[in-house]
Amino acid sequence: MTDQFDVVIIGAGPAGYHAAIRAAQLGLNTACIDKWVNKQGKPAYGGTCLNVGCIPSKTLLDASHKFAEANHGFADIGINIKGIEMDVPKMMARKDEVVANLTKGVAGLLKANGVAVFDGAAKLNAGRNIEITLHDGSVKSITGEHVVIATGSVPVSIPPCQLAEDIIVDSSGALDFQTVPERLGVVGAGVIGLELGSVWQRLGSEVVVLEALEEFLPMADKQVAKEAAKQFKKQGLDIRLGARLTGSELKGQKVEVSYSDAEGDKTEIFDRLIVAIGRRPYTENLLAADCGVDLDERGFIYVNDLCVTNAPGVYAIGDVVRGPMLAHKGMEEGVMVVERIAGKKPLVNYDCVPAVIYTHPEIAWVGKTEQELKAAGDVFNIGLFPMVASGRAMAANDTVGFIKLIADAETDRILGIHMVGAHVSELISEAVIAMEFASSAEDLALTMFAHPTLSEALHEAALAVSGHAIHIATRKRKKK
Ligand code: FAD
Ligand code: NAD
């Protein structure tokens, strides 16, 4: 017999489990299928984000940042500690514990909300019938009045750099090193390359990042990217741009990497190599030929702005569809889709998706960059406030970076906010709220911010748009 559900969600990553919980809250009879098994061979929910993505990487980033601060920053503020050591296996065990707690938490939430969970691999057939190969090998068939695909993404691999044992690894492997590599190579100066490169650099690795593009962080505001590059260089991250990989060869317990750049052919020997050159949508063995769901030319499931696929009653969300591969983007899509199934009319505002890189300094932005606005011929004003002028940043001995606010020259509406500095992963939400509510720079300028906080830098950046920042000396102030 085939079980019938109002909604069947394939994938329990952040996109899928948010959809499942919200669907159940709305009173829909909901099933969620996921095939993930953890290192212990047990089902684990939360997808890439909880198991091998956001959460484990941030656990290691936080631990390694504390270690780096204790080593290099504490003496400045009068704390003298001798003989600081990093116990890498303990850090890893704690990371595994955080992951286990959170993945179990998702299992608990799904259960508490009455979601029927199936542990196994799903295949979508015609008529929204789903065939599940459960982990014990048995096959179960269920049908959904609506089906939501949330099967996520996997790392891209390239022929010159095939994964090998624990020496050439992808991001998942890089979250599991039990010792600090003496020399670490990273292919790709994107988000993962910078975050995981930072983790191991802080713990003592000599890190070389090989990036194919000539430009560093092209998706970020140029001024932010320039400041970040300066800080990473100071920390010792050796980022080599315009480096085109040509091959890699294992040499005992090391790897020799060949690449070419403007100066010619080069080789480097590393103890470990992390390949972090992007992720691709994951749809392997998912779609029966007659299920009606189409892929686009890049392999993403084709959807419209409402995450509706070409097959009636079938939706797709998260990394498996167009748009930034970010957990929060997938979560919002999941909630939107099931609320629309339940008759509500929410939309995802794709103009207000925050991006964060959790290095130190952190990098965060929402909206358009200065270069994008210039290219579009927009006329705008910029307010910039350096963290060095923030009392709270000074108190915390962490004054790197700035906040930059871009507002339309005519309407003053905020078009983009770009941040580089400590804790900007938290501050960016204030910027998102402002943009979501279509604020002008003046709206923010007229808002009261608690003192002393890092958030005041956002206030000052808004004031700076019209030349009225209090804590920066502006020679030529506009009269207003
Ligand atoms: P996934 O999380 O990939 O989940 C998909 C789920 O579907 C998986 O559990 C999988 O087992 C299941 N599945 C796939 N096919 C089937 C099938 N046929 N049957 C049953 N189940 C199936 N994003 C951020 O926003 N912030 C961060 O800080 C961040 N850090 C990251 C760090 C790293 C190292 C990595 C790799 C990624 C990071 N990301 C981060 C990206 C983030 O993890 C993804 O954007 C997010 O997990 C996508 O969610 P999803 O639900 O679409 O897919
Ligand atoms: P990415 O797209 O951020 O960066 C990949 C980098 O590799 C790019 O700079 C690209 O030019 C470079 N590259 C591609 N091919 C190359 C080659 N052959 N040789 C050298 N360099 C090459 O991808 P990622 O860092 O792998 O991350 C994947 C996704 O995961 C991202 O889209 C991101 O959204 C998500 N993620 C997000 C966070 C976060 O939100 N903090 C953290 C980690 C991952």
Coordinates of C-alpha atoms and ligand atoms in Angstrom, one line a residue:
M1 CA 0.0 0.0 0.0
T2 CA 1.2 3.5 -0.8
D3 CA 1.1 6.0 2.1
Q4 CA -0.4 9.4 1.2
F5 CA 0.8 12.7 2.6
D6 CA -0.2 16.3 2.0
V7 CA 3.5 17.2 1.6
V8 CA 6.6 15.1 1.1
I9 CA 9.9 16.7 1.5
I10 CA 13.0 15.1 0.0
G11 CA 16.1 16.1 2.1
A12 CA 16.4 17.2 5.7
G13 CA 19.1 19.8 5.3
P14 CA 18.3 23.4 6.5
A15 CA 15.9 24.0 3.5
G16 CA 14.1 20.6 3.9
Y17 CA 13.8 20.5 7.7
H18 CA 12.5 24.1 7.9
A19 CA 9.9 23.3 5.2
A20 CA 8.9 20.1 7.1
I21 CA 8.5 21.7 10.5
R22 CA 6.6 24.7 9.1
A23 CA 4.4 22.4 7.0
A24 CA 3.5 20.4 10.1
Q25 CA 2.9 23.6 12.1
L26 CA 0.4 24.5 9.4
G27 CA -1.5 21.3 10.0
L28 CA -0.3 19.5 6.8
N29 CA 0.3 15.8 7.0
T30 CA 4.0 15.9 6.3
A31 CA 6.7 13.4 5.5
C32 CA 10.5 14.1 5.2
I33 CA 13.0 11.7 3.7
D34 CA 16.8 11.9 4.2
K35 CA 19.6 9.5 3.3
W36 CA 22.4 11.1 5.3
V37 CA 24.4 8.7 7.6
N38 CA 27.0 10.0 10.0
K39 CA 30.4 8.6 10.8
Q40 CA 28.8 6.1 13.2
G41 CA 26.5 4.8 10.4
K42 CA 23.4 6.4 12.0
P43 CA 20.9 8.7 10.2
A44 CA 21.6 12.3 10.9
Y45 CA 19.4 15.3 9.9
G46 CA 20.4 18.8 9.1
G47 CA 22.2 18.0 5.8
T48 CA 25.5 19.6 4.8
C49 CA 24.9 22.6 7.1
L50 CA 24.8 20.7 10.3
N51 CA 26.9 17.7 9.5
V52 CA 29.8 19.0 7.4
G53 CA 29.1 22.7 6.7
C54 CA 28.1 25.8 8.6
I55 CA 28.1 24.3 12.1
P56 CA 31.3 22.3 12.2
S57 CA 33.2 25.0 10.3
K58 CA 32.1 27.7 12.7
T59 CA 32.9 25.5 15.7
L60 CA 36.5 25.2 14.4
L61 CA 36.6 28.9 13.5
D62 CA 35.6 29.9 17.0
A63 CA 38.0 27.5 18.6
S64 CA 41.0 28.5 16.4
H65 CA 40.1 32.2 16.8
K66 CA 40.3 31.9 20.6
F67 CA 43.6 30.1 20.3
A68 CA 45.0 32.8 18.0
E69 CA 43.8 35.6 20.3
A70 CA 45.3 33.9 23.3
N71 CA 48.6 33.6 21.4
H72 CA 48.7 37.0 19.8
G73 CA 46.2 39.3 21.4
F74 CA 46.0 38.6 25.1
A75 CA 49.4 40.1 26.0
D76 CA 48.3 43.4 24.6
I77 CA 45.4 43.6 27.1
G78 CA 47.5 42.5 30.1
I79 CA 46.8 38.8 30.1
N80 CA 50.0 36.8 30.1
I81 CA 49.6 33.1 29.6
K82 CA 52.6 30.8 29.0
G83 CA 52.6 27.5 27.2
I84 CA 49.4 27.7 25.2
E85 CA 48.7 24.5 23.3
M86 CA 46.0 23.4 21.0
D87 CA 44.7 19.9 21.6
V88 CA 43.4 19.2 18.1
P89 CA 41.7 15.8 18.8
K90 CA 39.8 17.5 21.7
M91 CA 38.8 20.4 19.5
M92 CA 37.5 17.8 16.9
A93 CA 35.7 15.8 19.5
R94 CA 33.9 18.9 20.7
K95 CA 33.0 19.8 17.2
D96 CA 31.6 16.3 16.7
E97 CA 29.6 16.7 19.9
V98 CA 28.2 20.0 18.8
V99 CA 27.2 18.4 15.5
A100 CA 25.6 15.4 17.2
N101 CA 23.6 17.6 19.6
L102 CA 22.3 19.7 16.8
T103 CA 21.5 16.8 14.4
K104 CA 19.7 15.0 17.3
G105 CA 17.9 18.3 18.0
V106 CA 16.5 18.4 14.4
A107 CA 15.4 14.8 14.8
G108 CA 13.6 15.7 18.0
L109 CA 11.9 18.8 16.4
L110 CA 10.7 16.7 13.4
K111 CA 9.3 14.1 15.8
A112 CA 7.7 16.7 18.1
N113 CA 6.0 18.3 15.2
G114 CA 4.6 15.0 14.0
V115 CA 6.6 14.8 10.8
A116 CA 6.9 11.2 9.5
V117 CA 10.6 10.7 8.9
F118 CA 12.0 8.1 6.5
D119 CA 15.7 7.3 6.6
G120 CA 16.7 6.4 3.0
A121 CA 17.2 7.5 -0.5
A122 CA 14.2 8.9 -2.4
K123 CA 13.4 8.7 -6.1
L124 CA 10.7 10.9 -7.6
N125 CA 8.5 9.1 -10.1
A126 CA 5.6 10.4 -12.2
G127 CA 2.4 11.4 -10.3
R128 CA 4.4 12.6 -7.3
N129 CA 5.0 9.0 -6.2
I130 CA 8.2 8.6 -4.3
E131 CA 10.1 5.4 -4.0
I132 CA 12.3 5.2 -0.9
T133 CA 15.2 2.7 -0.5
L134 CA 15.4 2.6 3.2
H135 CA 18.8 2.1 4.9
D136 CA 17.9 -1.6 5.7
G137 CA 17.5 -2.2 1.9
S138 CA 13.7 -2.4 1.9
V139 CA 11.7 -0.3 -0.5
K140 CA 8.7 1.9 0.5
S141 CA 6.4 3.8 -1.7
I142 CA 4.7 7.1 -0.7
T143 CA 2.8 9.8 -2.5
G144 CA 2.5 13.5 -1.9
E145 CA -0.2 15.9 -2.8
H146 CA 2.8 18.2 -3.0
V147 CA 6.5 17.3 -3.2
V148 CA 9.3 19.6 -2.1
I149 CA 12.8 18.7 -3.4
A150 CA 15.6 19.9 -1.1
T151 CA 18.5 17.6 -2.0
G152 CA 21.2 20.2 -1.7
S153 CA 24.7 20.2 -3.1
V154 CA 28.0 18.5 -3.1
P155 CA 31.6 19.7 -3.7
V156 CA 32.8 20.2 -7.2
S157 CA 35.9 18.1 -8.1
I158 CA 38.4 18.7 -10.9
P159 CA 40.6 16.2 -12.8
P160 CA 44.0 17.9 -11.8
C161 CA 43.0 17.4 -8.1
Q162 CA 41.2 14.2 -7.4
L163 CA 40.7 13.5 -3.7
A164 CA 43.2 11.0 -2.3
E165 CA 43.2 9.4 1.1
D166 CA 43.3 12.1 3.7
I167 CA 45.9 14.1 1.8
I168 CA 43.9 15.7 -0.9
V169 CA 40.5 16.4 0.7
D170 CA 37.3 18.5 0.2
S171 CA 35.8 20.7 2.8
S172 CA 34.4 17.7 4.8
G173 CA 37.9 16.1 5.0
A174 CA 39.3 19.5 6.1
L175 CA 36.9 19.5 9.0
D176 CA 38.5 16.3 10.3
F177 CA 42.3 16.7 10.4
Q178 CA 43.5 15.3 13.6
T179 CA 46.9 17.1 13.4
V180 CA 47.9 20.5 12.2
P181 CA 49.5 20.1 8.7
E182 CA 52.9 21.9 8.5
R183 CA 52.2 23.1 5.0
L184 CA 48.6 23.3 3.8
G185 CA 47.6 24.0 0.2
V186 CA 44.1 25.3 -0.5
V187 CA 42.6 25.4 -4.0
G188 CA 40.1 28.2 -4.3
A189 CA 40.1 31.5 -2.4
G190 CA 36.3 31.4 -2.0
V191 CA 34.3 31.2 1.2
I192 CA 35.4 27.7 2.2
G193 CA 39.0 28.3 1.2
L194 CA 39.2 31.4 3.3
E195 CA 37.3 30.0 6.3
L196 CA 39.1 26.7 6.5
G197 CA 42.4 28.1 5.4
S198 CA 42.1 30.5 8.4
V199 CA 41.3 27.7 10.8
W200 CA 44.5 25.9 10.0
Q201 CA 46.6 29.0 9.6
R202 CA 45.6 30.1 13.1
L203 CA 46.6 26.7 14.5
G204 CA 50.0 26.9 13.0
S205 CA 49.9 25.7 9.4
E206 CA 51.8 27.6 6.7
V207 CA 48.8 28.1 4.3
V208 CA 49.1 28.8 0.5
V209 CA 45.8 29.5 -1.3
L210 CA 45.8 29.0 -5.1
E211 CA 43.0 31.0 -6.8
A212 CA 42.3 30.8 -10.5
L213 CA 40.8 34.3 -10.8
E214 CA 43.0 37.4 -11.0
E215 CA 40.6 39.2 -8.7
F216 CA 40.2 38.5 -5.0
L217 CA 36.6 38.0 -3.7
P218 CA 34.9 39.4 -6.9
M219 CA 31.5 39.0 -5.3
A220 CA 32.3 41.4 -2.4
D221 CA 32.5 45.1 -2.6
K222 CA 35.9 46.0 -4.0
Q223 CA 36.9 48.2 -1.0
V224 CA 35.9 45.4 1.4
A225 CA 37.8 42.8 -0.6
K226 CA 40.9 45.0 -0.6
E227 CA 40.8 45.5 3.2
A228 CA 40.2 41.8 3.8
A229 CA 43.1 40.8 1.5
K230 CA 45.4 43.2 3.4
Q231 CA 44.4 41.7 6.8
F232 CA 44.7 38.1 5.6
K233 CA 48.2 38.8 4.2
K234 CA 49.1 40.3 7.6
Q235 CA 48.0 37.1 9.3
G236 CA 50.2 35.1 7.0
L237 CA 47.7 33.6 4.5
D238 CA 49.6 33.4 1.2
I239 CA 46.9 34.0 -1.4
R240 CA 48.1 33.6 -4.9
L241 CA 45.8 34.9 -7.6
G242 CA 45.7 33.9 -11.2
A243 CA 46.9 30.4 -10.3
R244 CA 45.7 27.8 -12.8
L245 CA 46.0 24.3 -11.5
T246 CA 47.6 21.8 -13.9
G247 CA 48.1 18.7 -11.8
S248 CA 48.7 17.0 -8.4
E249 CA 50.7 14.0 -7.5
L250 CA 51.0 12.1 -4.2
K251 CA 54.6 11.8 -3.0
G252 CA 54.6 9.6 0.1
Q253 CA 52.6 11.4 2.7
K254 CA 52.8 14.7 0.8
V255 CA 51.3 16.1 -2.4
E256 CA 53.0 18.0 -5.2
V257 CA 50.8 20.5 -6.9
S258 CA 51.6 22.0 -10.3
Y259 CA 50.1 25.3 -11.4
S260 CA 50.8 28.1 -13.8
D261 CA 50.4 31.8 -13.3
A262 CA 51.6 35.0 -15.1
E263 CA 55.2 34.1 -14.2
G264 CA 55.0 30.6 -15.7
D265 CA 54.8 27.0 -14.4
K266 CA 55.3 26.3 -10.7
T267 CA 55.1 23.5 -8.2
E268 CA 54.5 23.4 -4.5
I269 CA 54.7 20.5 -1.9
F270 CA 52.1 20.4 0.8
D271 CA 51.3 18.0 3.6
R272 CA 47.6 18.4 2.9
L273 CA 45.6 20.0 0.1
I274 CA 42.0 21.2 0.5
V275 CA 40.0 21.5 -2.8
A276 CA 37.3 24.2 -2.3
I277 CA 36.4 25.3 -5.8
G278 CA 32.6 25.5 -5.4
R279 CA 29.6 23.2 -5.0
R280 CA 27.2 21.7 -7.5
P281 CA 23.5 20.8 -7.2
Y282 CA 22.9 17.2 -6.1
T283 CA 20.2 15.3 -8.0
E284 CA 21.9 11.8 -8.5
N285 CA 19.4 9.0 -8.8
L286 CA 16.6 11.4 -7.7
L287 CA 14.5 12.0 -10.8
A288 CA 12.8 9.3 -12.8
A289 CA 12.8 10.1 -16.5
D290 CA 9.0 10.7 -16.4
C291 CA 8.7 12.7 -13.2
G292 CA 8.4 16.0 -15.2
V293 CA 11.1 17.9 -13.3
D294 CA 13.5 19.8 -15.5
L295 CA 17.1 20.8 -14.8
D296 CA 18.7 24.0 -16.1
E297 CA 21.9 24.0 -18.2
R298 CA 24.0 24.1 -15.0
G299 CA 22.3 21.1 -13.5
F300 CA 20.1 23.0 -11.0
I301 CA 16.5 22.0 -10.7
Y302 CA 14.6 24.6 -12.8
V303 CA 12.2 26.7 -10.7
N304 CA 10.5 30.1 -10.9
D305 CA 10.7 32.8 -8.2
L306 CA 8.2 30.8 -6.1
C307 CA 10.3 27.7 -6.3
V308 CA 7.8 25.9 -8.5
T309 CA 9.3 23.3 -10.9
N310 CA 7.9 22.3 -14.3
A311 CA 6.1 19.3 -12.7
P312 CA 2.6 20.1 -11.2
G313 CA 2.7 20.1 -7.4
V314 CA 6.5 19.7 -7.3
Y315 CA 8.7 22.5 -5.8
A316 CA 12.4 22.7 -5.2
I317 CA 14.4 24.8 -2.7
G318 CA 17.9 25.4 -1.3
D319 CA 21.2 24.6 -2.9
V320 CA 19.6 22.4 -5.6
V321 CA 18.0 25.5 -7.2
R322 CA 19.4 28.8 -8.5
G323 CA 20.6 31.6 -6.2
P324 CA 23.3 31.7 -3.5
M325 CA 24.1 28.4 -1.9
L326 CA 23.4 29.6 1.7
A327 CA 21.6 27.8 4.5
H328 CA 19.4 30.8 5.3
K329 CA 18.3 31.3 1.7
G330 CA 17.1 27.7 1.6
M331 CA 15.4 28.0 5.0
E332 CA 13.3 30.9 3.8
E333 CA 12.5 29.2 0.5
G334 CA 11.3 26.2 2.5
V335 CA 9.0 28.2 4.7
M336 CA 7.7 30.2 1.7
V337 CA 6.8 27.1 -0.3
V338 CA 4.9 25.3 2.4
E339 CA 3.1 28.5 3.5
R340 CA 2.0 28.9 -0.2
I341 CA 0.8 25.3 -0.2
A342 CA -1.2 26.1 2.9
G343 CA -2.8 29.1 1.0
K344 CA -0.7 32.0 2.4
K345 CA 1.1 34.4 0.1
P346 CA 4.7 35.0 1.3
L347 CA 7.6 35.8 -1.0
V348 CA 11.4 35.5 -0.6
N349 CA 13.1 38.8 -1.0
Y350 CA 16.1 37.7 -3.0
D351 CA 17.5 41.3 -2.9
C352 CA 18.0 41.0 0.9
V353 CA 20.0 37.8 1.3
P354 CA 22.9 38.5 3.6
A355 CA 26.3 37.0 2.8
V356 CA 28.9 36.4 5.5
I357 CA 32.5 35.1 5.5
Y358 CA 33.4 34.0 9.0
T359 CA 37.1 34.8 8.9
H360 CA 38.8 37.4 11.1
P361 CA 38.0 40.1 10.3
E362 CA 34.6 38.9 9.3
I363 CA 33.1 40.0 6.0
A364 CA 29.4 40.6 5.6
W365 CA 27.1 42.4 3.1
V366 CA 23.6 42.8 1.9
G367 CA 22.4 44.5 -1.3
K368 CA 24.4 45.9 -4.1
T369 CA 28.2 46.6 -4.2
E370 CA 29.6 49.9 -5.3
Q371 CA 31.0 48.3 -8.5
E372 CA 27.6 46.8 -9.4
L373 CA 25.8 50.2 -8.9
K374 CA 28.5 52.0 -10.9
A375 CA 28.1 49.4 -13.7
A376 CA 24.4 50.0 -13.7
G377 CA 24.9 53.7 -14.0
D378 CA 23.2 54.4 -10.6
V379 CA 23.9 57.6 -8.7
F380 CA 24.5 57.1 -5.1
N381 CA 26.1 58.5 -1.9
I382 CA 28.4 56.5 0.4
G383 CA 28.8 56.7 4.1
L384 CA 31.9 54.9 5.5
F385 CA 32.8 54.5 9.1
P386 CA 36.1 52.9 10.2
M387 CA 36.1 50.6 13.2
V388 CA 39.2 52.4 14.5
A389 CA 36.9 55.3 15.4
S390 CA 34.5 53.0 17.4
G391 CA 34.9 53.3 21.2
R392 CA 33.7 49.7 21.6
A393 CA 36.1 48.3 19.0
M394 CA 38.9 50.2 20.8
A395 CA 37.8 48.8 24.2
A396 CA 37.9 45.3 22.7
N397 CA 41.3 45.9 21.1
D398 CA 39.9 44.9 17.7
T399 CA 39.7 48.0 15.4
V400 CA 40.2 46.4 12.0
G401 CA 37.8 47.2 9.2
F402 CA 34.8 49.5 8.4
I403 CA 31.2 49.7 7.6
K404 CA 30.1 51.2 4.3
L405 CA 26.6 52.2 3.5
I406 CA 25.5 53.0 0.0
A407 CA 22.3 55.0 -0.5
D408 CA 20.5 56.3 -3.6
A409 CA 21.5 59.9 -4.3
E410 CA 18.0 61.0 -5.0
T411 CA 15.8 59.0 -2.7
D412 CA 18.3 58.2 0.1
R413 CA 17.1 54.6 0.0
I414 CA 19.7 52.1 1.2
L415 CA 21.0 50.1 -1.7
G416 CA 23.8 48.1 0.0
I417 CA 25.6 47.7 3.2
H418 CA 29.1 46.2 3.3
M419 CA 31.1 45.4 6.4
V420 CA 34.5 44.1 7.3
G421 CA 35.5 43.8 11.0
A422 CA 34.9 41.9 14.2
H423 CA 31.4 40.5 14.8
V424 CA 30.0 41.9 11.5
S425 CA 28.2 38.5 11.0
E426 CA 25.9 39.8 13.8
L427 CA 25.8 43.4 12.7
I428 CA 24.7 42.6 9.2
S429 CA 21.2 41.5 10.4
E430 CA 20.6 45.2 11.4
A431 CA 21.4 46.1 7.8
V432 CA 19.1 43.4 6.5
I433 CA 16.2 44.6 8.6
A434 CA 16.8 48.2 7.4
M435 CA 16.8 47.1 3.8
E436 CA 13.8 44.8 4.2
F437 CA 11.9 47.7 5.5
A438 CA 13.1 49.9 2.6
S439 CA 14.8 52.3 5.0
S440 CA 16.6 55.4 3.9
A441 CA 20.1 56.2 5.3
E442 CA 18.3 59.0 7.2
D443 CA 16.0 56.5 8.8
L444 CA 19.0 54.7 10.3
A445 CA 20.6 58.0 11.1
L446 CA 17.6 59.0 13.1
T447 CA 17.5 55.7 15.0
M448 CA 19.0 55.5 18.5
F449 CA 21.7 52.9 19.0
A450 CA 23.0 51.7 22.3
H451 CA 26.4 53.0 23.4
P452 CA 29.0 51.7 23.5
T453 CA 28.4 49.0 20.8
L454 CA 29.9 48.0 17.5
S455 CA 26.4 48.7 16.0
E456 CA 27.1 52.4 16.5
A457 CA 29.5 52.0 13.5
L458 CA 26.4 51.3 11.3
H459 CA 24.7 54.4 12.8
E460 CA 27.8 56.5 12.0
A461 CA 28.0 55.1 8.5
A462 CA 24.4 56.1 7.9
L463 CA 25.2 59.6 9.3
A464 CA 28.3 59.7 7.1
V465 CA 26.1 59.5 4.0
S466 CA 25.1 63.1 4.5
G467 CA 28.5 64.1 6.0
H468 CA 27.3 64.1 9.7
A469 CA 29.2 61.3 11.3
I470 CA 30.1 62.4 14.7
H471 CA 33.3 60.5 15.3
I472 CA 35.1 61.1 12.0
A473 CA 36.7 64.4 11.1
T474 CA 35.2 65.4 7.8
R475 CA 36.8 68.5 6.4
K476 CA 34.0 69.5 4.0
R477 CA 30.7 68.9 5.6
K478 CA 27.4 69.3 3.7
K479 CA 25.2 71.8 5.4
K480 CA 21.9 70.2 6.5
Ligands
FAD1 P1 21.9 20.2 2.2 O1 22.2 20.8 3.4 O2 23.0 19.8 1.3 O3 20.9 19.0 2.5 C1 20.4 18.1 1.5 C2 19.9 16.9 2.2 O4 19.3 16.1 1.2 C3 21.1 16.0 2.7 O5 20.8 15.7 4.1 C4 21.1 14.8 1.9 O6 21.4 13.6 2.6 C5 19.6 14.7 1.4 N1 19.4 14.0 0.1 C6 20.0 14.3 -1.1 N2 19.5 13.5 -2.0 C7 18.6 12.7 -1.4 C8 17.7 11.7 -1.8 N3 17.7 11.3 -3.1 N4 16.9 11.1 -0.9 C9 16.9 11.4 0.4 N5 17.7 12.4 0.8 C10 18.5 13.0 0.0 N6 25.9 28.3 4.5 C11 25.6 29.4 5.2 O7 24.6 30.0 5.1 N7 26.4 29.8 6.3 C12 27.6 29.1 6.5 O8 28.3 29.5 7.4 C13 28.0 28.0 5.7 N8 29.1 27.4 5.9 C14 29.4 26.3 5.1 C15 30.6 25.6 5.4 C16 30.9 24.5 4.6 C17 32.2 23.8 4.9 C18 30.1 24.1 3.6 C19 30.4 22.9 2.8 C20 28.9 24.7 3.3 C21 28.5 25.9 4.1 N9 27.4 26.6 3.9 C22 27.1 27.7 4.7 C23 26.4 26.2 2.8 C24 25.3 25.4 3.4 O9 25.8 24.3 4.1 C25 24.3 25.0 2.4 O10 23.9 26.2 1.7 C26 23.1 24.4 3.0 O11 23.4 23.2 3.7 C27 22.1 24.0 1.8 O12 20.9 23.4 2.4 P2 20.0 22.4 1.6 O13 19.0 22.0 2.6 O14 19.6 23.0 0.4 O15 20.9 21.2 1.3
NAD2 P1 33.1 29.5 -3.8 O1 32.4 29.7 -5.1 O2 32.9 30.5 -2.7 O3 34.7 29.7 -4.2 C1 35.3 28.9 -5.0 C2 36.6 29.6 -5.5 O4 37.4 28.6 -6.2 C3 36.3 30.7 -6.4 O5 37.0 31.8 -6.0 C4 36.8 30.2 -7.8 O6 37.3 31.2 -8.6 C5 37.9 29.3 -7.4 N1 38.2 28.2 -8.3 C6 37.3 27.5 -9.1 N2 38.0 26.6 -9.9 C7 39.3 26.7 -9.6 C8 40.5 26.1 -10.0 N3 40.4 25.1 -10.9 N4 41.7 26.4 -9.4 C9 41.7 27.4 -8.5 N5 40.6 28.1 -8.1 C10 39.4 27.7 -8.6 O7 32.9 28.0 -3.4 P2 33.4 27.3 -2.1 O8 34.3 28.1 -1.2 O9 33.7 25.9 -2.4 O10 32.0 27.2 -1.3 C11 30.8 26.6 -1.9 C12 29.6 27.2 -1.5 O11 29.3 27.0 -0.1 C13 29.6 28.7 -1.7 O12 28.7 29.0 -2.8 C14 29.1 29.3 -0.5 O13 27.9 30.0 -0.7 C15 28.8 28.1 0.5 N6 29.5 28.4 1.7 C16 29.0 29.5 2.5 C17 29.7 29.8 3.6 C18 29.2 31.0 4.4 O14 28.1 31.4 4.2 N7 30.0 31.5 5.3 C19 30.8 29.1 4.1 C20 31.2 28.0 3.3 C21 30.5 27.7 2.1

